[in-house]
């Protein structure tokens, strides 16, 4: 069995829209009320996936959830006089940010030697709290092989869990036993702390992680205040490397020391406030990057949003970093502007699973031919534009349902219909 990292990107759903539903997510609230472009959004996502495949990396996909979610509105007894945010919630395509789909602990880290996945309950934001039952159905198909995988329901809704966006794994290499780092927020600030410590601890116990190789780290309250609604907005880890803003964690030195104690070969790249401020990091989404190990000893590449590469102060930092002798050898900008406007950068769009690709249901794995097929389906069926006033429109709802159906049909996944 050969373990490798597979990035499962969420295909942006045909109802992608900007409703400003996530308090504390500055990009999403700043773009509330603008027209969205679902077709362009989904094609941007596929172009990113193609770029990573061209680097020689395996790529997977996760599918949009059924929207609009009529059953949800029905259970809320929604009427047109009721809160419009609920209607927008039923139309949200937020499952496209698959970093929030689940927390994943690869087989080398777990007591039973299987890769464990726990769907995230996402209870802090109402429009996201409806996602997990449909997400878990999909995960149970993709990772159906019980010899290799265990897929768990979400933890009870008493503690908010936002999945891999607040979880980092470090290891000498992907297939080696690693350390797992759960980052939680302390409630009580201006913005909601979306990851609760008790949810993280429950996930770690369920996955059978070794307590001696598991860290629970508090996110800096000032980072949440500044708009880092998930840890993956201020830090990203891959293999032995942690790339982090100096103000990401409540106790940065204690966190780095604990990591070095458990993983002596850890390489920690700390970006100081003096070079890139927390505000610049959050505005540019520098850390919401994919930090990828290139095949054949090619070092690491950082896939950043175009907004980071063109940023007046972030670009010079990246250029200095590349000129140095660090582990990150390439910076690859991508255009995921439609997702960025809702607070979702390259890292939000993917769920990392370290596994043998042969153990995964092949319908969820991408190759060039399938990518071209998906592009055709998206070009033919995804709405070009959605203005906020159109949410609730029955004709548009029909188009969105038909678009998803066409995608499921193309991927031979109609059992998810
Ligand atoms: O949960 N935005 C998402 C963005 C999630 C980004 N994920 C990670 N950082 N991993 C959220 O806040 C906005 C939807 C709207 O406003 O219409 C939204 O849900």
mmCIF file of N, CA and C in Angstrom, residues 310-354:
data_model
loop_
_atom_site.group_PDB
_atom_site.id
_atom_site.type_symbol
_atom_site.label_atom_id
_atom_site.label_comp_id
_atom_site.label_asym_id
_atom_site.label_seq_id
_atom_site.Cartn_x
_atom_site.Cartn_y
_atom_site.Cartn_z
ATOM 1 N N UNK A 310 -0.183 39.618 -5.782
ATOM 2 C CA UNK A 310 -0.168 41.004 -6.266
ATOM 3 C C UNK A 310 -0.174 42.012 -5.109
ATOM 4 N N UNK A 311 -0.190 41.526 -3.881
ATOM 5 C CA UNK A 311 -0.271 42.443 -2.735
ATOM 6 C C UNK A 311 1.063 43.178 -2.545
ATOM 7 N N UNK A 312 0.951 44.482 -2.346
ATOM 8 C CA UNK A 312 2.138 45.347 -2.277
ATOM 9 C C UNK A 312 3.184 44.936 -1.258
ATOM 10 N N UNK A 313 2.767 44.407 -0.130
ATOM 11 C CA UNK A 313 3.731 44.023 0.906
ATOM 12 C C UNK A 313 3.926 42.508 0.997
ATOM 13 N N UNK A 314 2.926 41.750 0.550
ATOM 14 C CA UNK A 314 3.049 40.291 0.638
ATOM 15 C C UNK A 314 3.993 39.769 -0.455
ATOM 16 N N UNK A 315 3.873 40.304 -1.659
ATOM 17 C CA UNK A 315 4.732 39.846 -2.772
ATOM 18 C C UNK A 315 6.225 39.982 -2.441
ATOM 19 N N UNK A 316 6.665 41.161 -1.929
ATOM 20 C CA UNK A 316 8.094 41.260 -1.579
ATOM 21 C C UNK A 316 8.508 40.238 -0.524
ATOM 22 N N UNK A 317 7.613 39.973 0.430
ATOM 23 C CA UNK A 317 7.936 38.943 1.420
ATOM 24 C C UNK A 317 8.158 37.599 0.725
ATOM 25 N N UNK A 318 7.230 37.250 -0.170
ATOM 26 C CA UNK A 318 7.334 35.945 -0.858
ATOM 27 C C UNK A 318 8.621 35.887 -1.687
ATOM 28 N N UNK A 319 8.964 36.981 -2.306
ATOM 29 C CA UNK A 319 10.192 36.993 -3.121
ATOM 30 C C UNK A 319 11.439 36.823 -2.259
ATOM 31 N N UNK A 320 11.419 37.459 -1.093
ATOM 32 C CA UNK A 320 12.565 37.285 -0.173
ATOM 33 C C UNK A 320 12.633 35.827 0.284
ATOM 34 N N UNK A 321 11.454 35.251 0.564
ATOM 35 C CA UNK A 321 11.442 33.862 1.039
ATOM 36 C C UNK A 321 12.005 32.929 -0.034
ATOM 37 N N UNK A 322 11.606 33.164 -1.287
ATOM 38 C CA UNK A 322 12.085 32.292 -2.369
ATOM 39 C C UNK A 322 13.583 32.438 -2.582
ATOM 40 N N UNK A 323 14.081 33.654 -2.356
ATOM 41 C CA UNK A 323 15.518 33.895 -2.554
ATOM 42 C C UNK A 323 16.345 33.243 -1.453
ATOM 43 N N UNK A 324 15.722 32.978 -0.309
ATOM 44 C CA UNK A 324 16.433 32.328 0.794
ATOM 45 C C UNK A 324 16.558 30.835 0.534
ATOM 46 N N UNK A 325 17.025 30.134 1.542
ATOM 47 C CA UNK A 325 17.304 28.712 1.310
ATOM 48 C C UNK A 325 16.286 27.810 2.009
ATOM 49 N N UNK A 326 15.032 28.254 2.073
ATOM 50 C CA UNK A 326 14.018 27.517 2.822
ATOM 51 C C UNK A 326 13.416 26.365 2.041
ATOM 52 N N UNK A 327 12.508 25.632 2.691
ATOM 53 C CA UNK A 327 11.907 24.450 2.058
ATOM 54 C C UNK A 327 10.900 24.786 0.957
ATOM 55 N N UNK A 328 10.361 26.023 0.966
ATOM 56 C CA UNK A 328 9.364 26.372 -0.057
ATOM 57 C C UNK A 328 10.104 26.921 -1.278
ATOM 58 N N UNK A 329 10.107 26.136 -2.353
ATOM 59 C CA UNK A 329 10.932 26.460 -3.525
ATOM 60 C C UNK A 329 10.167 27.198 -4.610
ATOM 61 N N UNK A 330 8.825 27.136 -4.564
ATOM 62 C CA UNK A 330 8.027 27.777 -5.620
ATOM 63 C C UNK A 330 6.790 28.409 -5.015
ATOM 64 N N UNK A 331 6.381 29.546 -5.583
ATOM 65 C CA UNK A 331 5.079 30.124 -5.230
ATOM 66 C C UNK A 331 4.246 30.140 -6.507
ATOM 67 N N UNK A 332 3.064 29.542 -6.433
ATOM 68 C CA UNK A 332 2.230 29.408 -7.629
ATOM 69 C C UNK A 332 0.902 30.128 -7.401
ATOM 70 N N UNK A 333 0.729 31.320 -7.983
ATOM 71 C CA UNK A 333 -0.548 32.019 -7.792
ATOM 72 C C UNK A 333 -1.676 31.410 -8.627
ATOM 73 N N UNK A 334 -2.876 31.379 -8.053
ATOM 74 C CA UNK A 334 -4.051 30.893 -8.791
ATOM 75 C C UNK A 334 -5.193 31.904 -8.661
ATOM 76 N N UNK A 335 -6.066 31.894 -9.646
ATOM 77 C CA UNK A 335 -7.230 32.779 -9.640
ATOM 78 C C UNK A 335 -8.447 32.016 -9.106
ATOM 79 N N UNK A 336 -8.773 32.272 -7.849
ATOM 80 C CA UNK A 336 -10.007 31.694 -7.282
ATOM 81 C C UNK A 336 -10.847 32.844 -6.702
ATOM 82 N N UNK A 337 -10.912 33.931 -7.488
ATOM 83 C CA UNK A 337 -11.518 35.179 -7.027
ATOM 84 C C UNK A 337 -12.966 35.019 -6.550
ATOM 85 N N UNK A 338 -13.726 34.200 -7.267
ATOM 86 C CA UNK A 338 -15.139 34.046 -6.896
ATOM 87 C C UNK A 338 -15.281 33.428 -5.502
ATOM 88 N N UNK A 339 -14.416 32.482 -5.194
ATOM 89 C CA UNK A 339 -14.439 31.851 -3.879
ATOM 90 C C UNK A 339 -13.876 32.807 -2.822
ATOM 91 N N UNK A 340 -12.824 33.520 -3.184
ATOM 92 C CA UNK A 340 -12.184 34.465 -2.255
ATOM 93 C C UNK A 340 -13.179 35.512 -1.749
ATOM 94 N N UNK A 341 -14.097 35.934 -2.612
ATOM 95 C CA UNK A 341 -15.041 36.977 -2.213
ATOM 96 C C UNK A 341 -15.991 36.493 -1.116
ATOM 97 N N UNK A 342 -16.025 35.207 -0.887
ATOM 98 C CA UNK A 342 -16.809 34.661 0.223
ATOM 99 C C UNK A 342 -15.902 34.161 1.346
ATOM 100 N N UNK A 343 -14.611 34.518 1.284
ATOM 101 C CA UNK A 343 -13.684 34.114 2.338
ATOM 102 C C UNK A 343 -13.130 32.714 2.161
ATOM 103 N N UNK A 344 -13.075 32.232 0.917
ATOM 104 C CA UNK A 344 -12.554 30.884 0.669
ATOM 105 C C UNK A 344 -11.383 30.900 -0.298
ATOM 106 N N UNK A 345 -10.182 30.702 0.171
ATOM 107 C CA UNK A 345 -8.995 30.671 -0.693
ATOM 108 C C UNK A 345 -8.649 29.255 -1.127
ATOM 109 N N UNK A 346 -7.458 29.082 -1.731
ATOM 110 C CA UNK A 346 -7.050 27.760 -2.228
ATOM 111 C C UNK A 346 -7.117 26.659 -1.165
ATOM 112 N N UNK A 347 -6.758 26.980 0.078
ATOM 113 C CA UNK A 347 -6.758 25.945 1.127
ATOM 114 C C UNK A 347 -8.166 25.590 1.576
ATOM 115 N N UNK A 348 -9.075 26.588 1.546
ATOM 116 C CA UNK A 348 -10.460 26.293 1.946
ATOM 117 C C UNK A 348 -11.102 25.309 0.985
ATOM 118 N N UNK A 349 -10.667 25.351 -0.269
ATOM 119 C CA UNK A 349 -11.337 24.572 -1.315
ATOM 120 C C UNK A 349 -10.939 23.103 -1.327
ATOM 121 N N UNK A 350 -10.014 22.708 -0.441
ATOM 122 C CA UNK A 350 -9.581 21.312 -0.502
ATOM 123 C C UNK A 350 -9.547 20.633 0.871
ATOM 124 N N UNK A 351 -9.834 19.320 0.822
ATOM 125 C CA UNK A 351 -9.696 18.471 2.007
ATOM 126 C C UNK A 351 -8.557 17.510 1.713
ATOM 127 N N UNK A 352 -7.576 17.485 2.601
ATOM 128 C CA UNK A 352 -6.424 16.603 2.380
ATOM 129 C C UNK A 352 -6.656 15.241 3.024
ATOM 130 N N UNK A 353 -6.436 14.199 2.255
ATOM 131 C CA UNK A 353 -6.561 12.837 2.771
ATOM 132 C C UNK A 353 -5.284 12.093 2.390
ATOM 133 N N UNK A 354 -4.553 11.630 3.399
ATOM 134 C CA UNK A 354 -3.377 10.797 3.120
ATOM 135 C C UNK A 354 -3.878 9.358 3.047
#
